PDB file of C-alpha atoms in Angstrom:
ATOM      1  CA  UNK A  30     277.087 158.690  29.359  1.00 34.00           C
ATOM      2  CA  UNK A  31     276.699 161.531  31.855  1.00 39.00           C
ATOM      3  CA  UNK A  32     275.241 164.160  29.558  1.00 47.00           C
ATOM      4  CA  UNK A  33     275.848 166.923  32.086  1.00 35.00           C
ATOM      5  CA  UNK A  34     279.551 166.167  32.548  1.00 42.00           C
ATOM      6  CA  UNK A  35     281.755 169.007  31.432  1.00 37.00           C
ATOM      7  CA  UNK A  36     284.795 168.023  29.475  1.00 38.00           C
ATOM      8  CA  UNK A  37     288.067 169.829  30.007  1.00 39.00           C
ATOM      9  CA  UNK A  38     291.680 169.464  29.121  1.00 36.00           C
ATOM     10  CA  UNK A  39     292.197 165.924  27.961  1.00 40.00           C
ATOM     11  CA  UNK A  40     288.869 165.038  29.618  1.00 41.00           C
ATOM     12  CA  UNK A  41     290.716 165.156  32.923  1.00 40.00           C
ATOM     13  CA  UNK A  42     288.540 167.848  34.440  1.00 42.00           C
ATOM     14  CA  UNK A  43     285.330 166.479  35.943  1.00 47.00           C
ATOM     15  CA  UNK A  44     282.495 168.103  37.786  1.00 55.00           C
ATOM     16  CA  UNK A  45     281.743 167.176  41.363  1.00 72.00           C
ATOM     17  CA  UNK A  46     279.476 164.218  42.036  1.00 85.00           C
ATOM     18  CA  UNK A  47     275.872 164.496  40.871  1.00 90.00           C
ATOM     19  CA  UNK A  48     272.753 162.748  42.202  1.00 92.00           C
ATOM     20  CA  UNK A  49     272.573 160.548  39.097  1.00 92.00           C
ATOM     21  CA  UNK A  50     276.169 159.279  39.197  1.00 94.00           C
ATOM     22  CA  UNK A  51     275.233 155.919  40.728  1.00 96.00           C
ATOM     23  CA  UNK A  52     272.588 155.264  38.081  1.00 96.00           C
ATOM     24  CA  UNK A  53     275.044 156.312  35.376  1.00 95.00           C
ATOM     25  CA  UNK A  54     277.712 153.932  36.674  1.00 95.00           C
ATOM     26  CA  UNK A  55     275.216 151.057  36.853  1.00 96.00           C
ATOM     27  CA  UNK A  56     274.125 151.720  33.281  1.00 95.00           C
ATOM     28  CA  UNK A  57     277.689 151.842  31.996  1.00 93.00           C
ATOM     29  CA  UNK A  58     278.394 148.557  33.805  1.00 93.00           C
ATOM     30  CA  UNK A  59     275.489 146.890  31.974  1.00 93.00           C
ATOM     31  CA  UNK A  60     273.385 146.542  35.146  1.00 96.00           C
ATOM     32  CA  UNK A  61     270.336 147.935  33.449  1.00 97.00           C
ATOM     33  CA  UNK A  62     267.538 146.949  35.834  1.00 97.00           C
ATOM     34  CA  UNK A  63     269.458 148.411  38.774  1.00 97.00           C
ATOM     35  CA  UNK A  64     270.285 151.518  36.773  1.00 97.00           C
ATOM     36  CA  UNK A  65     266.644 152.067  35.897  1.00 97.00           C
ATOM     37  CA  UNK A  66     265.510 151.684  39.514  1.00 97.00           C
ATOM     38  CA  UNK A  67     268.240 153.989  40.802  1.00 97.00           C
ATOM     39  CA  UNK A  68     267.536 156.619  38.155  1.00 97.00           C
ATOM     40  CA  UNK A  69     263.784 156.632  38.808  1.00 97.00           C
ATOM     41  CA  UNK A  70     264.442 157.011  42.530  1.00 97.00           C
ATOM     42  CA  UNK A  71     266.573 160.081  41.816  1.00 96.00           C
ATOM     43  CA  UNK A  72     263.962 161.540  39.465  1.00 95.00           C
ATOM     44  CA  UNK A  73     261.224 161.139  42.062  1.00 94.00           C
ATOM     45  CA  UNK A  74     263.374 162.832  44.701  1.00 95.00           C
ATOM     46  CA  UNK A  75     264.186 165.952  42.688  1.00 93.00           C
ATOM     47  CA  UNK A  76     262.100 169.119  42.344  1.00 90.00           C
ATOM     48  CA  UNK A  77     260.214 169.969  39.160  1.00 84.00           C
ATOM     49  CA  UNK A  78     262.417 171.140  36.283  1.00 86.00           C
ATOM     50  CA  UNK A  79     265.618 170.052  38.038  1.00 90.00           C
ATOM     51  CA  UNK A  80     268.434 169.223  35.617  1.00 92.00           C
ATOM     52  CA  UNK A  81     269.577 166.191  37.586  1.00 93.00           C
ATOM     53  CA  UNK A  82     266.042 164.858  37.735  1.00 94.00           C
ATOM     54  CA  UNK A  83     265.901 165.288  33.967  1.00 94.00           C
ATOM     55  CA  UNK A  84     269.198 163.459  33.554  1.00 94.00           C
ATOM     56  CA  UNK A  85     267.916 160.651  35.777  1.00 96.00           C
ATOM     57  CA  UNK A  86     264.818 160.257  33.596  1.00 96.00           C
ATOM     58  CA  UNK A  87     267.068 160.017  30.555  1.00 97.00           C
ATOM     59  CA  UNK A  88     269.127 157.268  32.177  1.00 97.00           C
ATOM     60  CA  UNK A  89     265.977 155.428  33.240  1.00 98.00           C
ATOM     61  CA  UNK A  90     264.680 155.508  29.658  1.00 98.00           C
ATOM     62  CA  UNK A  91     268.000 154.273  28.263  1.00 97.00           C
ATOM     63  CA  UNK A  92     268.096 151.457  30.829  1.00 97.00           C
ATOM     64  CA  UNK A  93     264.502 150.425  30.112  1.00 97.00           C
ATOM     65  CA  UNK A  94     265.275 150.255  26.403  1.00 97.00           C
ATOM     66  CA  UNK A  95     268.398 148.200  27.049  1.00 96.00           C
ATOM     67  CA  UNK A  96     266.200 145.604  28.766  1.00 96.00           C
ATOM     68  CA  UNK A  97     263.841 145.440  25.801  1.00 95.00           C
ATOM     69  CA  UNK A  98     261.105 147.341  27.657  1.00 97.00           C
ATOM     70  CA  UNK A  99     260.527 149.700  24.765  1.00 96.00           C
ATOM     71  CA  UNK A 100     257.000 150.861  25.622  1.00 97.00           C
ATOM     72  CA  UNK A 101     258.203 151.719  29.111  1.00 97.00           C
ATOM     73  CA  UNK A 102     261.235 153.495  27.660  1.00 97.00           C
ATOM     74  CA  UNK A 103     259.100 155.611  25.319  1.00 98.00           C
ATOM     75  CA  UNK A 104     256.802 156.604  28.193  1.00 97.00           C
ATOM     76  CA  UNK A 105     259.813 157.688  30.265  1.00 97.00           C
ATOM     77  CA  UNK A 106     261.272 159.591  27.313  1.00 97.00           C
ATOM     78  CA  UNK A 107     257.944 161.405  26.995  1.00 97.00           C
ATOM     79  CA  UNK A 108     258.236 162.558  30.617  1.00 95.00           C
ATOM     80  CA  UNK A 109     261.854 163.564  30.128  1.00 96.00           C
ATOM     81  CA  UNK A 110     261.138 165.523  26.942  1.00 96.00           C
ATOM     82  CA  UNK A 111     258.738 167.833  28.751  1.00 94.00           C
ATOM     83  CA  UNK A 112     261.398 168.645  31.343  1.00 94.00           C
ATOM     84  CA  UNK A 113     264.273 168.912  28.845  1.00 96.00           C
ATOM     85  CA  UNK A 114     262.259 171.284  26.661  1.00 95.00           C
ATOM     86  CA  UNK A 115     261.547 173.563  29.604  1.00 94.00           C
ATOM     87  CA  UNK A 116     265.121 173.531  30.929  1.00 94.00           C
ATOM     88  CA  UNK A 117     267.144 173.654  27.713  1.00 94.00           C
ATOM     89  CA  UNK A 118     264.690 174.598  24.979  1.00 95.00           C
ATOM     90  CA  UNK A 119     263.382 172.624  22.041  1.00 94.00           C
ATOM     91  CA  UNK A 120     266.390 173.357  19.823  1.00 93.00           C
ATOM     92  CA  UNK A 121     269.126 172.414  22.295  1.00 95.00           C
ATOM     93  CA  UNK A 122     271.219 169.392  21.317  1.00 95.00           C
ATOM     94  CA  UNK A 123     270.332 167.601  24.550  1.00 95.00           C
ATOM     95  CA  UNK A 124     266.617 167.869  23.793  1.00 96.00           C
ATOM     96  CA  UNK A 125     267.192 166.813  20.210  1.00 97.00           C
ATOM     97  CA  UNK A 126     269.275 163.837  21.360  1.00 96.00           C
ATOM     98  CA  UNK A 127     266.445 162.756  23.619  1.00 97.00           C
ATOM     99  CA  UNK A 128     264.068 162.895  20.653  1.00 97.00           C
ATOM    100  CA  UNK A 129     266.462 160.767  18.602  1.00 96.00           C
ATOM    101  CA  UNK A 130     266.858 158.196  21.366  1.00 96.00           C
ATOM    102  CA  UNK A 131     263.093 158.030  21.875  1.00 97.00           C
ATOM    103  CA  UNK A 132     262.458 157.603  18.149  1.00 97.00           C
ATOM    104  CA  UNK A 133     264.829 154.656  17.955  1.00 93.00           C
ATOM    105  CA  UNK A 134     262.823 152.851  20.639  1.00 96.00           C
ATOM    106  CA  UNK A 135     259.777 153.125  18.389  1.00 96.00           C
ATOM    107  CA  UNK A 136     261.311 150.612  15.968  1.00 92.00           C
ATOM    108  CA  UNK A 137     261.070 147.874  18.609  1.00 91.00           C
ATOM    109  CA  UNK A 138     257.345 148.650  18.814  1.00 95.00           C
ATOM    110  CA  UNK A 139     256.992 148.287  15.015  1.00 95.00           C
ATOM    111  CA  UNK A 140     256.350 152.025  14.742  1.00 97.00           C
ATOM    112  CA  UNK A 141     258.895 152.340  11.964  1.00 97.00           C
ATOM    113  CA  UNK A 142     257.256 155.154  10.013  1.00 97.00           C
ATOM    114  CA  UNK A 143     257.118 157.332  13.136  1.00 97.00           C
ATOM    115  CA  UNK A 144     260.769 156.611  13.815  1.00 98.00           C
ATOM    116  CA  UNK A 145     261.642 157.543  10.242  1.00 98.00           C
ATOM    117  CA  UNK A 146     259.857 160.889  10.402  1.00 98.00           C
ATOM    118  CA  UNK A 147     261.313 161.844  13.788  1.00 97.00           C
ATOM    119  CA  UNK A 148     264.888 160.795  12.988  1.00 97.00           C
ATOM    120  CA  UNK A 149     264.776 162.624   9.658  1.00 97.00           C
ATOM    121  CA  UNK A 150     263.560 165.768  11.421  1.00 97.00           C
ATOM    122  CA  UNK A 151     266.236 165.602  14.126  1.00 97.00           C
ATOM    123  CA  UNK A 152     268.966 164.915  11.552  1.00 96.00           C
ATOM    124  CA  UNK A 153     267.869 167.902   9.455  1.00 96.00           C
ATOM    125  CA  UNK A 154     267.831 170.206  12.484  1.00 96.00           C
ATOM    126  CA  UNK A 155     271.204 168.964  13.729  1.00 95.00           C
ATOM    127  CA  UNK A 156     272.750 169.428  10.287  1.00 93.00           C
ATOM    128  CA  UNK A 157     271.978 173.153  10.549  1.00 93.00           C
ATOM    129  CA  UNK A 158     273.795 173.431  13.880  1.00 91.00           C
ATOM    130  CA  UNK A 159     277.470 173.765  14.711  1.00 90.00           C
ATOM    131  CA  UNK A 160     279.867 172.033  17.043  1.00 90.00           C
ATOM    132  CA  UNK A 161     280.770 168.405  17.724  1.00 91.00           C
ATOM    133  CA  UNK A 162     277.577 167.669  19.651  1.00 93.00           C
ATOM    134  CA  UNK A 163     275.369 168.603  16.712  1.00 95.00           C
ATOM    135  CA  UNK A 164     277.562 166.666  14.270  1.00 93.00           C
ATOM    136  CA  UNK A 165     277.372 163.547  16.409  1.00 94.00           C
ATOM    137  CA  UNK A 166     273.647 163.993  16.879  1.00 95.00           C
ATOM    138  CA  UNK A 167     273.124 164.223  13.124  1.00 95.00           C
ATOM    139  CA  UNK A 168     274.971 160.914  12.711  1.00 95.00           C
ATOM    140  CA  UNK A 169     272.954 159.283  15.514  1.00 96.00           C
ATOM    141  CA  UNK A 170     269.651 160.406  14.017  1.00 97.00           C
ATOM    142  CA  UNK A 171     270.709 159.136  10.591  1.00 97.00           C
ATOM    143  CA  UNK A 172     271.520 155.804  12.205  1.00 97.00           C
ATOM    144  CA  UNK A 173     267.956 155.648  13.520  1.00 97.00           C
ATOM    145  CA  UNK A 174     266.710 156.580  10.065  1.00 97.00           C
ATOM    146  CA  UNK A 175     268.745 153.752   8.510  1.00 98.00           C
ATOM    147  CA  UNK A 176     267.223 151.267  10.945  1.00 96.00           C
ATOM    148  CA  UNK A 177     263.688 152.506  10.262  1.00 97.00           C
ATOM    149  CA  UNK A 178     264.168 152.334   6.496  1.00 98.00           C
ATOM    150  CA  UNK A 179     265.600 148.821   6.703  1.00 98.00           C
ATOM    151  CA  UNK A 180     262.685 147.734   8.887  1.00 97.00           C
ATOM    152  CA  UNK A 181     260.301 148.945   6.178  1.00 97.00           C
ATOM    153  CA  UNK A 182     262.144 147.028   3.470  1.00 97.00           C
ATOM    154  CA  UNK A 183     263.504 150.206   1.866  1.00 98.00           C
ATOM    155  CA  UNK A 184     267.042 148.901   1.761  1.00 98.00           C
ATOM    156  CA  UNK A 185     268.404 150.988  -1.096  1.00 98.00           C
ATOM    157  CA  UNK A 186     267.353 154.175   0.697  1.00 98.00           C
ATOM    158  CA  UNK A 187     268.882 152.855   3.907  1.00 98.00           C
ATOM    159  CA  UNK A 188     272.149 152.148   2.109  1.00 98.00           C
ATOM    160  CA  UNK A 189     272.254 155.671   0.701  1.00 98.00           C
ATOM    161  CA  UNK A 190     271.636 157.288   4.102  1.00 98.00           C
ATOM    162  CA  UNK A 191     274.199 155.039   5.812  1.00 98.00           C
ATOM    163  CA  UNK A 192     276.906 155.794   3.252  1.00 98.00           C
ATOM    164  CA  UNK A 193     276.205 159.523   3.456  1.00 96.00           C
ATOM    165  CA  UNK A 194     276.379 159.434   7.256  1.00 96.00           C
ATOM    166  CA  UNK A 195     279.626 157.452   7.237  1.00 96.00           C
ATOM    167  CA  UNK A 196     281.176 159.879   4.768  1.00 95.00           C
ATOM    168  CA  UNK A 197     280.325 162.726   7.152  1.00 92.00           C
ATOM    169  CA  UNK A 198     281.548 160.902  10.255  1.00 91.00           C
ATOM    170  CA  UNK A 199     285.179 159.951   9.780  1.00 86.00           C
ATOM    171  CA  UNK A 200     285.909 159.062  13.418  1.00 91.00           C
ATOM    172  CA  UNK A 201     286.354 155.361  14.168  1.00 91.00           C
ATOM    173  CA  UNK A 202     284.050 155.249  17.167  1.00 95.00           C
ATOM    174  CA  UNK A 203     280.826 153.577  18.276  1.00 95.00           C
ATOM    175  CA  UNK A 204     278.806 155.773  15.925  1.00 95.00           C
ATOM    176  CA  UNK A 205     280.809 154.487  12.969  1.00 96.00           C
ATOM    177  CA  UNK A 206     280.223 150.955  14.247  1.00 97.00           C
ATOM    178  CA  UNK A 207     276.432 151.205  14.318  1.00 97.00           C
ATOM    179  CA  UNK A 208     276.328 152.982  10.961  1.00 97.00           C
ATOM    180  CA  UNK A 209     278.427 150.224   9.381  1.00 98.00           C
ATOM    181  CA  UNK A 210     276.099 147.621  10.861  1.00 98.00           C
ATOM    182  CA  UNK A 211     273.129 149.518   9.452  1.00 98.00           C
ATOM    183  CA  UNK A 212     274.834 149.540   6.066  1.00 98.00           C
ATOM    184  CA  UNK A 213     275.441 145.785   6.310  1.00 98.00           C
ATOM    185  CA  UNK A 214     271.757 145.259   7.096  1.00 98.00           C
ATOM    186  CA  UNK A 215     270.823 147.300   4.037  1.00 98.00           C
ATOM    187  CA  UNK A 216     273.138 145.187   1.864  1.00 98.00           C
ATOM    188  CA  UNK A 217     271.689 141.972   3.293  1.00 98.00           C
ATOM    189  CA  UNK A 218     268.243 143.290   2.476  1.00 98.00           C
ATOM    190  CA  UNK A 219     269.305 143.641  -1.159  1.00 98.00           C
ATOM    191  CA  UNK A 220     270.733 140.093  -1.188  1.00 98.00           C
ATOM    192  CA  UNK A 221     274.256 141.513  -1.520  1.00 98.00           C
ATOM    193  CA  UNK A 222     275.385 139.140   1.169  1.00 98.00           C
ATOM    194  CA  UNK A 223     279.122 139.037   0.464  1.00 98.00           C
ATOM    195  CA  UNK A 224     279.291 142.830   0.620  1.00 98.00           C
ATOM    196  CA  UNK A 225     277.276 142.704   3.839  1.00 98.00           C
ATOM    197  CA  UNK A 226     279.632 140.131   5.325  1.00 98.00           C
ATOM    198  CA  UNK A 227     282.668 142.229   4.408  1.00 98.00           C
ATOM    199  CA  UNK A 228     281.065 145.286   6.010  1.00 97.00           C
ATOM    200  CA  UNK A 229     280.173 143.304   9.130  1.00 97.00           C
ATOM    201  CA  UNK A 230     283.741 142.038   9.432  1.00 97.00           C
ATOM    202  CA  UNK A 231     285.003 145.614   9.289  1.00 96.00           C
ATOM    203  CA  UNK A 232     282.472 146.530  11.952  1.00 97.00           C
ATOM    204  CA  UNK A 233     283.734 143.636  14.049  1.00 97.00           C
ATOM    205  CA  UNK A 234     287.286 144.958  13.912  1.00 97.00           C
ATOM    206  CA  UNK A 235     286.032 148.357  15.007  1.00 97.00           C
ATOM    207  CA  UNK A 236     283.942 146.830  17.800  1.00 97.00           C
ATOM    208  CA  UNK A 237     286.949 145.001  19.236  1.00 96.00           C
ATOM    209  CA  UNK A 238     288.995 148.227  19.212  1.00 96.00           C
ATOM    210  CA  UNK A 239     286.463 150.135  21.321  1.00 96.00           C
ATOM    211  CA  UNK A 240     286.718 150.428  25.121  1.00 93.00           C
ATOM    212  CA  UNK A 241     284.703 147.791  26.954  1.00 91.00           C
ATOM    213  CA  UNK A 242     281.996 150.113  28.244  1.00 88.00           C
ATOM    214  CA  UNK A 243     281.355 151.404  24.707  1.00 91.00           C
ATOM    215  CA  UNK A 244     280.955 147.846  23.438  1.00 94.00           C
ATOM    216  CA  UNK A 245     278.199 146.883  25.873  1.00 93.00           C
ATOM    217  CA  UNK A 246     275.207 148.376  24.018  1.00 94.00           C
ATOM    218  CA  UNK A 247     276.147 146.489  20.838  1.00 96.00           C
ATOM    219  CA  UNK A 248     276.764 143.013  22.225  1.00 96.00           C
ATOM    220  CA  UNK A 249     275.774 140.405  19.632  1.00 97.00           C
ATOM    221  CA  UNK A 250     275.093 142.944  16.878  1.00 97.00           C
ATOM    222  CA  UNK A 251     278.092 142.072  14.710  1.00 98.00           C
ATOM    223  CA  UNK A 252     277.437 138.347  15.118  1.00 98.00           C
ATOM    224  CA  UNK A 253     273.774 138.754  14.195  1.00 98.00           C
ATOM    225  CA  UNK A 254     274.390 140.725  11.007  1.00 98.00           C
ATOM    226  CA  UNK A 255     277.228 138.375  10.039  1.00 98.00           C
ATOM    227  CA  UNK A 256     275.037 135.331  10.611  1.00 98.00           C
ATOM    228  CA  UNK A 257     272.350 136.791   8.362  1.00 98.00           C
ATOM    229  CA  UNK A 258     274.919 137.364   5.612  1.00 98.00           C
ATOM    230  CA  UNK A 259     276.317 133.847   5.951  1.00 98.00           C
ATOM    231  CA  UNK A 260     272.822 132.384   5.782  1.00 98.00           C
ATOM    232  CA  UNK A 261     272.203 134.360   2.602  1.00 98.00           C
ATOM    233  CA  UNK A 262     275.428 132.883   1.209  1.00 98.00           C
ATOM    234  CA  UNK A 263     274.121 129.404   2.100  1.00 97.00           C
ATOM    235  CA  UNK A 264     276.929 128.857   4.585  1.00 97.00           C
ATOM    236  CA  UNK A 265     274.369 127.365   6.921  1.00 97.00           C
ATOM    237  CA  UNK A 266     276.563 125.756   9.566  1.00 96.00           C
ATOM    238  CA  UNK A 267     278.574 128.941  10.077  1.00 97.00           C
ATOM    239  CA  UNK A 268     275.401 131.020  10.080  1.00 98.00           C
ATOM    240  CA  UNK A 269     273.775 128.866  12.720  1.00 97.00           C
ATOM    241  CA  UNK A 270     276.801 128.937  14.984  1.00 97.00           C
ATOM    242  CA  UNK A 271     277.028 132.723  14.829  1.00 97.00           C
ATOM    243  CA  UNK A 272     273.285 133.188  15.260  1.00 97.00           C
ATOM    244  CA  UNK A 273     273.361 130.980  18.351  1.00 97.00           C
ATOM    245  CA  UNK A 274     276.290 132.998  19.688  1.00 97.00           C
ATOM    246  CA  UNK A 275     274.397 136.234  19.023  1.00 97.00           C
ATOM    247  CA  UNK A 276     271.308 134.957  20.823  1.00 97.00           C
ATOM    248  CA  UNK A 277     273.361 133.877  23.821  1.00 97.00           C
ATOM    249  CA  UNK A 278     275.188 137.204  23.994  1.00 97.00           C
ATOM    250  CA  UNK A 279     272.051 139.308  23.583  1.00 97.00           C
ATOM    251  CA  UNK A 280     270.018 137.332  26.090  1.00 96.00           C
ATOM    252  CA  UNK A 281     272.802 137.505  28.665  1.00 95.00           C
ATOM    253  CA  UNK A 282     273.316 141.238  28.132  1.00 95.00           C
ATOM    254  CA  UNK A 283     269.771 142.508  27.582  1.00 95.00           C
ATOM    255  CA  UNK A 284     267.248 139.765  28.360  1.00 94.00           C
ATOM    256  CA  UNK A 285     264.891 137.813  26.137  1.00 95.00           C
ATOM    257  CA  UNK A 286     262.603 140.779  25.343  1.00 93.00           C
ATOM    258  CA  UNK A 287     265.238 142.945  23.695  1.00 95.00           C
ATOM    259  CA  UNK A 288     264.696 143.339  19.950  1.00 94.00           C
ATOM    260  CA  UNK A 289     268.147 141.958  19.177  1.00 96.00           C
ATOM    261  CA  UNK A 290     267.511 138.838  21.268  1.00 96.00           C
ATOM    262  CA  UNK A 291     264.205 138.353  19.439  1.00 96.00           C
ATOM    263  CA  UNK A 292     265.864 138.893  16.052  1.00 96.00           C
ATOM    264  CA  UNK A 293     268.580 136.336  16.835  1.00 97.00           C
ATOM    265  CA  UNK A 294     265.974 133.802  17.941  1.00 97.00           C
ATOM    266  CA  UNK A 295     263.940 134.351  14.777  1.00 97.00           C
ATOM    267  CA  UNK A 296     267.042 133.982  12.598  1.00 97.00           C
ATOM    268  CA  UNK A 297     267.866 130.694  14.307  1.00 96.00           C
ATOM    269  CA  UNK A 298     264.328 129.491  13.635  1.00 96.00           C
ATOM    270  CA  UNK A 299     264.674 130.389   9.943  1.00 96.00           C
ATOM    271  CA  UNK A 300     268.000 128.613   9.678  1.00 96.00           C
ATOM    272  CA  UNK A 301     266.674 125.494  11.364  1.00 94.00           C
ATOM    273  CA  UNK A 302     263.521 125.619   9.249  1.00 90.00           C
ATOM    274  CA  UNK A 303     265.565 125.796   6.054  1.00 87.00           C
ATOM    275  CA  UNK A 304     267.493 122.706   7.061  1.00 69.00           C
ATOM    276  CA  UNK A 305     264.482 120.583   7.936  1.00 61.00           C
TER     277      UNK A 305
END
C-alpha cells in the first residue's frame, strides 16, 4: 500500500517511518474513514510538492473511494495528480497508477465512457514501459477497462480484454482475482451463467488464498458475481442467500453508499421481484 516503500532483499528492508504510515496502516486495516481523516491531516501539514503530502492525498482518495464517496475520491485524486505530475512527471508509473485509480472511481459515478478512455490510455502507455510496476499497472488499467465495458453492456469486448490481461498476468495475486471477476461479469452479461459461475468459483479459491489485508478491498465481490450467475441459472434460493451475504459483507466493510453494496441491494430486489 505504501507506494514510497522501497523493497529490498526478500522485502525485509524497509525505509524509516514516514508521515503517512498511520494513515496507511488504518487503510490496510479497513478503517477507511479514519484513514481518510489521518491522510488529509498529513497532506494539509506538508509543504507544496512534498512527496509524503502527495502520498497522503493518494491514501485519502483510496479511503474515500472505499467508503463509496466516489465524487469526493475523484476530487482528491485531481489534487493529487497535480502534485504527482510535478514531482514524478506525467509518464512515471506512480502518476499513471493514480490516473488508473481515479478513472475506476468514475464508474461509480456512471461516467463509464470516461473511465474507458482513461484506462485504455493508461494501459497503452504502461504496455510500452518496462519493469514489474509497469506490467502490473497495465493489468490494473485493463481491469478498469473491463469494468467500464461491462457497465456499458459491451460484454464481448470486456471478455476479450479480460482474457488478454489474464494471459499476460500469470501471477496468482489480487490482480488475477479482480480480472477473473471482471471476466465472470462479462460472461454473466452474455447469459453464459454456468461459465460465469465456474470462473467465480475459481476466483473464490484465489481470494481465500490471499493474505487477509489483500482480501479487504474485495469483500463480497465473489459472492455478488456468483449470486448473479446463480440467478441467471434460475437457482433462486441459492442466489438470494449469496446476494444477501454479499450485501451484508459489503455494507459492513464499505458502508451503504459503496457501489458494491448498492449492486448487491439491487440484485436482491431483482431476485425478490422475480419471485413475487
